[in-house]
Amino acid sequence: MPSIPHVDIESLDHFDRLLATGATAMAGWRVQSVDLTPRTAELLGLKPMGSLFLGCALEEKADAWIRDGGGLVFPAIPELPFDAYRARLYDADELYAGLEHGYDATPDARIYAWSRQHDEKGDTSRTLAAALHDHAIADALTELPEDKPWVGVMGGHGVLRGSDDYRSAVLLGRTLARAGRMVVTGGGPGAMEAANLGASLAAYDDAALESALAELAAVPSFRPSIGAWASAGLAVRSQYPGDGGVSIPTWFYGHEPPNVFAGAIAKYFSNAQREDVLLARAHGGIIYLTGAAGTVQEIFQAATPNYYGDKATQIPLILVGTDYWTAQLPVWPLLQSLATKHPMPLHLVDTIDQAAGLVC
């Protein structure tokens, strides 16, 4: 028996276009977070068998028709500060909506507060809602184009705006974007923000880059005020709009607010899932700037599949900073020891130009 092709429907307009084709059945339709209350009559004229509705608004008659006819309806979950069935990734404007009233008023802050509150209670409904949300984010992430090689840039969240390390990460992001690479980061402050910022400035000259850096340096850190830090970033973004690539942050690290320069933000509750997705998508290689425990974890999380993989699946891992990775955090010697048994594409360099040259 041939399989039924699936159709993802994420807007009322898409639903109407399918109706206009003369469709009589909804087999294979996956309708996600669409208000269908104005289309009750149309729904009652379609065969529901094999359809799936996720978090859609439905009138009672339509809901009963779909369920009785063999369709599946996953209702919206009440009292959540987010849509568990959302059909698209986030952007900075959505996460920081209401910032003028303080960071605590933003969706980003409210979702983090919700996750901490329900974690403490051990609420299983919270676990389900978070899992549904992360599944929706993963699905939306797969819809991003892969016409450019994705190159990961990892590094510490503590790198300050105005520092030499921050400037280097900005220049790296700009170089990668200008070379036709999609910059993907962990989405937080510091080196991650700098790489996304650099990518967003790819179409601008050096004067614009210096102006952006100078303005951001006035608020060097997200501590003590996330609001001031994010506001400074949004002001720079409004002056120099551009595609800053992709970021994949997490509410697990609530102390790391998302940077505003990525064009698409895939924010997860699960840090483990977020890490896996981030590393799996960076087929063009991963560049590691200086960082602490999180960056070290990301190095070995990528080294493991490289170690057990083959040349067809391995990706280049590039560490920037010889002294840092051999003396201050001696990760490099351990990687070299692993590579004696299973050769891996590992590189240790001292400059961002050297790093970019290995993936461009």
CSV table of C-alpha atoms in Angstrom, one decimal:
chain,number,residue,atom,x,y,z
A,1,MET,CA,0.0,0.0,0.0
A,2,PRO,CA,1.6,3.3,-1.0
A,3,SER,CA,2.3,5.8,1.8
A,4,ILE,CA,0.3,9.0,2.0
A,5,PRO,CA,2.4,12.1,1.4
A,6,HIS,CA,2.4,14.6,4.3
A,7,VAL,CA,1.5,18.2,4.0
A,8,ASP,CA,2.6,20.7,6.7
A,9,ILE,CA,0.0,23.5,7.0
A,10,GLU,CA,1.2,26.4,9.2
A,11,SER,CA,-1.2,29.2,8.1
A,12,LEU,CA,-4.8,29.8,7.2
A,13,ASP,CA,-3.7,31.0,3.8
A,14,HIS,CA,-2.0,27.6,3.1
A,15,PHE,CA,-5.2,25.8,4.3
A,16,ASP,CA,-7.3,27.9,1.9
A,17,ARG,CA,-4.9,27.2,-1.0
A,18,LEU,CA,-5.4,23.5,-0.5
A,19,LEU,CA,-9.1,23.9,-0.4
A,20,ALA,CA,-8.9,25.8,-3.7
A,21,THR,CA,-7.3,22.8,-5.4
A,22,GLY,CA,-10.6,20.9,-4.8
A,23,ALA,CA,-9.4,18.7,-2.0
A,24,THR,CA,-12.0,16.4,-0.5
A,25,ALA,CA,-9.9,14.6,2.1
A,26,MET,CA,-7.3,15.6,4.7
A,27,ALA,CA,-5.3,12.4,4.8
A,28,GLY,CA,-1.6,13.4,5.5
A,29,TRP,CA,-2.5,16.9,6.5
A,30,ARG,CA,-0.5,18.2,9.5
A,31,VAL,CA,-2.1,21.4,10.6
A,32,GLN,CA,0.0,23.3,13.2
A,33,SER,CA,-1.1,26.3,15.4
A,34,VAL,CA,-3.8,27.6,13.0
A,35,ASP,CA,-7.0,29.3,14.0
A,36,LEU,CA,-9.6,27.4,12.0
A,37,THR,CA,-12.7,28.7,13.7
A,38,PRO,CA,-13.6,30.7,10.6
A,39,ARG,CA,-13.4,27.5,8.5
A,40,THR,CA,-15.9,25.1,10.3
A,41,ALA,CA,-18.1,24.7,7.3
A,42,GLU,CA,-15.2,23.8,5.1
A,43,LEU,CA,-13.8,21.3,7.6
A,44,LEU,CA,-17.2,19.6,7.8
A,45,GLY,CA,-17.0,19.0,4.1
A,46,LEU,CA,-13.6,17.2,4.2
A,47,LYS,CA,-12.9,13.6,5.2
A,48,PRO,CA,-10.7,13.7,8.4
A,49,MET,CA,-9.2,10.2,8.3
A,50,GLY,CA,-5.4,10.4,8.6
A,51,SER,CA,-5.2,14.1,9.5
A,52,LEU,CA,-3.4,15.7,12.5
A,53,PHE,CA,-4.2,19.0,14.2
A,54,LEU,CA,-1.6,20.4,16.6
A,55,GLY,CA,-2.7,23.2,18.9
A,56,CYS,CA,-5.3,24.6,16.4
A,57,ALA,CA,-8.3,26.6,17.4
A,58,LEU,CA,-11.4,24.6,16.3
A,59,GLU,CA,-15.1,25.0,16.9
A,60,GLU,CA,-16.7,22.2,18.8
A,61,LYS,CA,-18.5,20.8,15.8
A,62,ALA,CA,-15.3,20.7,13.7
A,63,ASP,CA,-13.3,19.2,16.6
A,64,ALA,CA,-15.9,16.3,17.0
A,65,TRP,CA,-16.0,15.8,13.2
A,66,ILE,CA,-12.2,15.3,13.0
A,67,ARG,CA,-12.0,13.0,16.0
A,68,ASP,CA,-15.0,10.9,15.0
A,69,GLY,CA,-13.7,10.7,11.4
A,70,GLY,CA,-10.3,9.3,12.3
A,71,GLY,CA,-8.2,12.4,12.7
A,72,LEU,CA,-6.1,13.3,15.6
A,73,VAL,CA,-6.5,16.5,17.6
A,74,PHE,CA,-3.8,17.7,20.0
A,75,PRO,CA,-5.4,20.6,21.9
A,76,ALA,CA,-3.6,23.7,22.9
A,77,ILE,CA,-2.2,23.5,26.4
A,78,PRO,CA,-3.6,26.2,28.6
A,79,GLU,CA,-1.7,28.6,30.9
A,80,LEU,CA,1.6,28.4,29.0
A,81,PRO,CA,3.8,31.5,28.2
A,82,PHE,CA,4.6,29.9,24.9
A,83,ASP,CA,3.0,28.0,22.0
A,84,ALA,CA,4.0,24.3,22.4
A,85,TYR,CA,3.1,23.7,18.7
A,86,ARG,CA,4.7,26.8,17.2
A,87,ALA,CA,5.4,26.4,13.4
A,88,ARG,CA,8.4,28.7,13.1
A,89,LEU,CA,11.6,29.7,14.8
A,90,TYR,CA,11.9,32.7,17.1
A,91,ASP,CA,13.5,36.0,16.3
A,92,ALA,CA,14.8,38.7,18.6
A,93,ASP,CA,11.8,40.9,18.3
A,94,GLU,CA,9.5,38.2,19.6
A,95,LEU,CA,11.7,37.1,22.5
A,96,TYR,CA,12.4,40.7,23.6
A,97,ALA,CA,8.9,42.0,23.0
A,98,GLY,CA,8.0,44.5,25.8
A,99,LEU,CA,11.7,45.1,26.7
A,100,GLU,CA,10.8,48.8,27.3
A,101,HIS,CA,9.1,47.6,30.5
A,102,GLY,CA,12.1,45.7,31.7
A,103,TYR,CA,13.6,42.3,30.8
A,104,ASP,CA,11.3,40.5,33.2
A,105,ALA,CA,8.3,41.6,31.1
A,106,THR,CA,9.7,39.9,27.9
A,107,PRO,CA,8.6,36.4,26.6
A,108,ASP,CA,12.2,35.2,27.0
A,109,ALA,CA,12.2,36.0,30.7
A,110,ARG,CA,8.7,34.7,31.4
A,111,ILE,CA,9.3,31.4,29.6
A,112,TYR,CA,12.5,30.9,31.6
A,113,ALA,CA,10.7,31.7,34.9
A,114,TRP,CA,8.0,29.2,33.9
A,115,SER,CA,10.6,26.5,33.3
A,116,ARG,CA,12.3,27.0,36.6
A,117,GLN,CA,9.0,27.0,38.6
A,118,HIS,CA,7.7,23.8,37.1
A,119,ASP,CA,11.1,22.1,37.3
A,120,GLU,CA,11.0,22.6,41.1
A,121,LYS,CA,7.5,21.1,41.3
A,122,GLY,CA,8.5,18.1,39.2
A,123,ASP,CA,5.3,18.7,37.1
A,124,THR,CA,4.9,16.1,34.4
A,125,SER,CA,2.7,18.4,32.3
A,126,ARG,CA,5.6,20.8,32.2
A,127,THR,CA,7.8,18.0,30.8
A,128,LEU,CA,5.3,17.2,28.1
A,129,ALA,CA,4.8,20.9,27.1
A,130,ALA,CA,8.5,21.5,26.9
A,131,ALA,CA,9.0,18.3,24.8
A,132,LEU,CA,6.3,19.3,22.4
A,133,HIS,CA,7.8,22.8,22.1
A,134,ASP,CA,11.3,21.4,21.4
A,135,HIS,CA,9.9,19.0,18.8
A,136,ALA,CA,8.2,21.9,17.1
A,137,ILE,CA,11.5,23.9,17.1
A,138,ALA,CA,13.4,21.0,15.7
A,139,ASP,CA,10.8,20.7,12.9
A,140,ALA,CA,11.0,24.4,12.1
A,141,LEU,CA,14.8,24.2,12.1
A,142,THR,CA,14.8,21.5,9.3
A,143,GLU,CA,12.9,24.0,7.1
A,144,LEU,CA,15.8,26.4,7.0
A,145,PRO,CA,17.7,26.3,3.6
A,146,GLU,CA,21.0,24.4,3.5
A,147,ASP,CA,22.2,26.0,0.3
A,148,LYS,CA,25.3,27.3,2.3
A,149,PRO,CA,27.6,25.2,4.4
A,150,TRP,CA,26.9,25.7,8.1
A,151,VAL,CA,29.9,26.5,10.1
A,152,GLY,CA,29.7,26.5,13.9
A,153,VAL,CA,31.4,29.1,16.1
A,154,MET,CA,31.6,28.2,19.7
A,155,GLY,CA,33.1,30.2,22.6
A,156,GLY,CA,32.5,31.6,26.0
A,157,HIS,CA,29.6,33.8,27.1
A,158,GLY,CA,31.8,35.9,29.3
A,159,VAL,CA,33.7,37.6,26.4
A,160,LEU,CA,33.1,41.3,26.9
A,161,ARG,CA,32.0,43.7,24.2
A,162,GLY,CA,34.9,46.1,23.5
A,163,SER,CA,37.5,43.4,24.2
A,164,ASP,CA,40.1,42.1,21.6
A,165,ASP,CA,38.5,38.7,21.8
A,166,TYR,CA,35.1,40.1,21.0
A,167,ARG,CA,36.4,42.0,18.0
A,168,SER,CA,38.2,38.9,16.7
A,169,ALA,CA,35.0,36.9,16.9
A,170,VAL,CA,33.1,39.6,15.0
A,171,LEU,CA,35.7,39.6,12.3
A,172,LEU,CA,35.5,35.8,12.1
A,173,GLY,CA,31.7,35.9,11.7
A,174,ARG,CA,32.0,38.5,9.0
A,175,THR,CA,34.7,36.6,7.1
A,176,LEU,CA,32.7,33.4,7.2
A,177,ALA,CA,29.5,35.1,6.0
A,178,ARG,CA,31.3,36.9,3.2
A,179,ALA,CA,32.7,33.5,2.1
A,180,GLY,CA,29.2,32.2,1.7
A,181,ARG,CA,29.0,30.3,5.0
A,182,MET,CA,26.1,30.1,7.3
A,183,VAL,CA,27.2,31.1,10.8
A,184,VAL,CA,25.6,29.1,13.5
A,185,THR,CA,26.3,29.7,17.2
A,186,GLY,CA,25.0,28.7,20.6
A,187,GLY,CA,23.0,31.9,20.6
A,188,GLY,CA,24.2,33.5,23.9
A,189,PRO,CA,26.3,36.6,24.7
A,190,GLY,CA,30.1,36.9,24.4
A,191,ALA,CA,31.8,35.1,21.6
A,192,MET,CA,28.5,33.8,20.3
A,193,GLU,CA,27.0,37.2,20.0
A,194,ALA,CA,30.1,38.5,18.3
A,195,ALA,CA,30.1,35.9,15.6
A,196,ASN,CA,26.4,36.5,14.8
A,197,LEU,CA,27.0,40.2,14.8
A,198,GLY,CA,29.9,39.8,12.4
A,199,ALA,CA,27.7,37.8,10.1
A,200,SER,CA,25.1,40.5,10.2
A,201,LEU,CA,27.7,43.1,9.1
A,202,ALA,CA,28.9,41.1,6.1
A,203,ALA,CA,27.5,43.7,3.7
A,204,TYR,CA,28.9,46.7,5.5
A,205,ASP,CA,32.3,48.4,5.4
A,206,ASP,CA,34.9,48.7,8.2
A,207,ALA,CA,33.5,52.1,9.3
A,208,ALA,CA,30.2,50.5,10.0
A,209,LEU,CA,31.8,47.7,11.9
A,210,GLU,CA,33.8,50.1,14.0
A,211,SER,CA,30.7,52.2,14.7
A,212,ALA,CA,28.8,49.1,15.8
A,213,LEU,CA,31.6,47.9,18.1
A,214,ALA,CA,32.0,51.3,19.7
A,215,GLU,CA,28.3,51.6,20.4
A,216,LEU,CA,28.1,48.1,21.9
A,217,ALA,CA,31.2,48.6,24.1
A,218,ALA,CA,29.2,51.1,26.1
A,219,VAL,CA,27.3,48.2,27.6
A,220,PRO,CA,30.0,45.5,27.8
A,221,SER,CA,28.1,42.7,29.5
A,222,PHE,CA,24.6,41.4,30.1
A,223,ARG,CA,25.4,41.8,33.8
A,224,PRO,CA,24.1,43.6,35.8
A,225,SER,CA,21.3,44.5,33.3
A,226,ILE,CA,20.1,42.2,30.6
A,227,GLY,CA,17.7,44.9,29.5
A,228,ALA,CA,20.4,47.5,28.9
A,229,TRP,CA,22.6,44.9,27.1
A,230,ALA,CA,19.7,43.8,24.8
A,231,SER,CA,18.6,47.3,24.2
A,232,ALA,CA,22.1,48.3,23.0
A,233,GLY,CA,22.1,45.3,20.7
A,234,LEU,CA,18.7,46.1,19.2
A,235,ALA,CA,19.8,49.7,18.6
A,236,VAL,CA,22.8,48.6,16.7
A,237,ARG,CA,20.8,46.0,14.7
A,238,SER,CA,18.3,48.7,13.7
A,239,GLN,CA,21.1,50.8,12.3
A,240,TYR,CA,22.8,47.9,10.5
A,241,PRO,CA,20.2,45.3,9.7
A,242,GLY,CA,21.5,42.1,8.2
A,243,ASP,CA,21.3,38.3,8.3
A,244,GLY,CA,23.3,37.2,11.3
A,245,GLY,CA,23.0,33.5,10.7
A,246,VAL,CA,21.4,31.1,13.0
A,247,SER,CA,21.6,30.7,16.8
A,248,ILE,CA,20.5,27.8,18.9
A,249,PRO,CA,20.3,28.9,22.6
A,250,THR,CA,18.6,27.2,25.5
A,251,TRP,CA,16.5,28.2,28.6
A,252,PHE,CA,18.5,25.6,30.5
A,253,TYR,CA,21.2,28.3,30.9
A,254,GLY,CA,18.8,31.0,32.0
A,255,HIS,CA,21.7,33.3,32.9
A,256,GLU,CA,22.7,33.5,29.2
A,257,PRO,CA,20.1,35.7,27.4
A,258,PRO,CA,19.9,35.2,23.6
A,259,ASN,CA,21.8,37.7,21.4
A,260,VAL,CA,19.7,39.8,19.0
A,261,PHE,CA,21.9,39.5,15.9
A,262,ALA,CA,21.0,36.0,14.6
A,263,GLY,CA,18.3,36.0,11.9
A,264,ALA,CA,16.7,32.8,13.1
A,265,ILE,CA,16.7,31.7,16.8
A,266,ALA,CA,16.0,28.0,17.6
A,267,LYS,CA,15.6,28.2,21.3
A,268,TYR,CA,15.2,24.9,23.2
A,269,PHE,CA,14.3,23.9,26.8
A,270,SER,CA,16.5,20.8,26.5
A,271,ASN,CA,20.2,21.7,26.5
A,272,ALA,CA,21.1,18.1,25.5
A,273,GLN,CA,18.9,18.2,22.4
A,274,ARG,CA,20.0,21.7,21.6
A,275,GLU,CA,23.7,20.7,21.7
A,276,ASP,CA,23.0,17.6,19.5
A,277,VAL,CA,21.2,19.7,16.9
A,278,LEU,CA,23.7,22.5,16.9
A,279,LEU,CA,26.7,20.1,16.3
A,280,ALA,CA,24.8,17.9,13.8
A,281,ARG,CA,23.9,20.9,11.6
A,282,ALA,CA,27.5,22.3,11.4
A,283,HIS,CA,28.6,20.1,8.5
A,284,GLY,CA,31.0,22.8,7.3
A,285,GLY,CA,33.1,22.5,10.5
A,286,ILE,CA,33.3,24.0,13.9
A,287,ILE,CA,35.6,26.7,15.2
A,288,TYR,CA,36.2,26.9,18.9
A,289,LEU,CA,37.2,30.2,20.4
A,290,THR,CA,38.3,30.5,24.1
A,291,GLY,CA,35.7,29.4,26.6
A,292,ALA,CA,35.1,27.4,29.7
A,293,ALA,CA,33.1,24.3,30.7
A,294,GLY,CA,30.4,24.7,28.1
A,295,THR,CA,32.9,25.1,25.2
A,296,VAL,CA,35.0,22.1,26.5
A,297,GLN,CA,31.8,20.0,26.5
A,298,GLU,CA,31.0,21.1,22.9
A,299,ILE,CA,34.5,20.1,21.8
A,300,PHE,CA,34.2,16.6,23.0
A,301,GLN,CA,30.6,16.3,22.1
A,302,ALA,CA,31.7,16.9,18.5
A,303,ALA,CA,34.9,14.8,18.9
A,304,THR,CA,33.0,11.7,19.8
A,305,PRO,CA,31.2,11.2,16.5
A,306,ASN,CA,34.4,12.2,14.7
A,307,TYR,CA,36.3,9.6,16.6
A,308,TYR,CA,33.9,6.8,15.7
A,309,GLY,CA,33.0,8.1,12.3
A,310,ASP,CA,34.7,7.9,8.9
A,311,LYS,CA,35.9,10.4,6.4
A,312,ALA,CA,32.5,10.8,4.9
A,313,THR,CA,30.9,11.8,8.2
A,314,GLN,CA,33.8,13.6,10.0
A,315,ILE,CA,33.9,17.4,10.1
A,316,PRO,CA,36.9,19.6,10.8
A,317,LEU,CA,37.3,20.8,14.4
A,318,ILE,CA,39.4,23.9,14.8
A,319,LEU,CA,40.7,25.3,18.1
A,320,VAL,CA,41.9,28.9,18.1
A,321,GLY,CA,44.6,29.8,20.7
A,322,THR,CA,47.6,27.5,21.1
A,323,ASP,CA,48.5,28.6,24.6
A,324,TYR,CA,44.9,28.5,25.8
A,325,TRP,CA,44.1,25.0,24.6
A,326,THR,CA,47.5,23.5,25.5
A,327,ALA,CA,48.4,25.1,28.8
A,328,GLN,CA,45.4,27.0,30.3
A,329,LEU,CA,42.8,24.3,29.4
A,330,PRO,CA,44.9,21.4,28.0
A,331,VAL,CA,42.2,20.0,25.7
A,332,TRP,CA,44.5,19.8,22.7
A,333,PRO,CA,46.8,17.1,24.0
A,334,LEU,CA,43.9,14.8,24.8
A,335,LEU,CA,42.4,15.3,21.4
A,336,GLN,CA,45.8,14.4,19.8
A,337,SER,CA,46.0,11.3,21.9
A,338,LEU,CA,42.5,10.2,20.8
A,339,ALA,CA,43.5,10.9,17.2
A,340,THR,CA,46.5,8.5,17.3
A,341,LYS,CA,44.0,5.6,17.3
A,342,HIS,CA,41.3,7.1,15.1
A,343,PRO,CA,42.5,9.9,12.8
A,344,MET,CA,40.3,13.0,12.9
A,345,PRO,CA,40.4,16.3,11.1
A,346,LEU,CA,41.7,18.4,14.1
A,347,HIS,CA,43.5,21.8,13.8
A,348,LEU,CA,45.1,24.1,16.3
A,349,VAL,CA,45.7,27.7,15.1
A,350,ASP,CA,46.4,31.1,16.6
A,351,THR,CA,44.4,33.5,14.4
A,352,ILE,CA,40.9,33.7,13.1
A,353,ASP,CA,42.2,34.1,9.6
A,354,GLN,CA,43.9,30.7,9.9
A,355,ALA,CA,40.7,29.2,11.3
A,356,ALA,CA,38.5,30.7,8.5
A,357,GLY,CA,40.9,29.5,5.9
A,358,LEU,CA,40.3,25.9,7.0
A,359,VAL,CA,36.5,26.0,6.4
A,360,CYS,CA,36.3,28.5,3.5
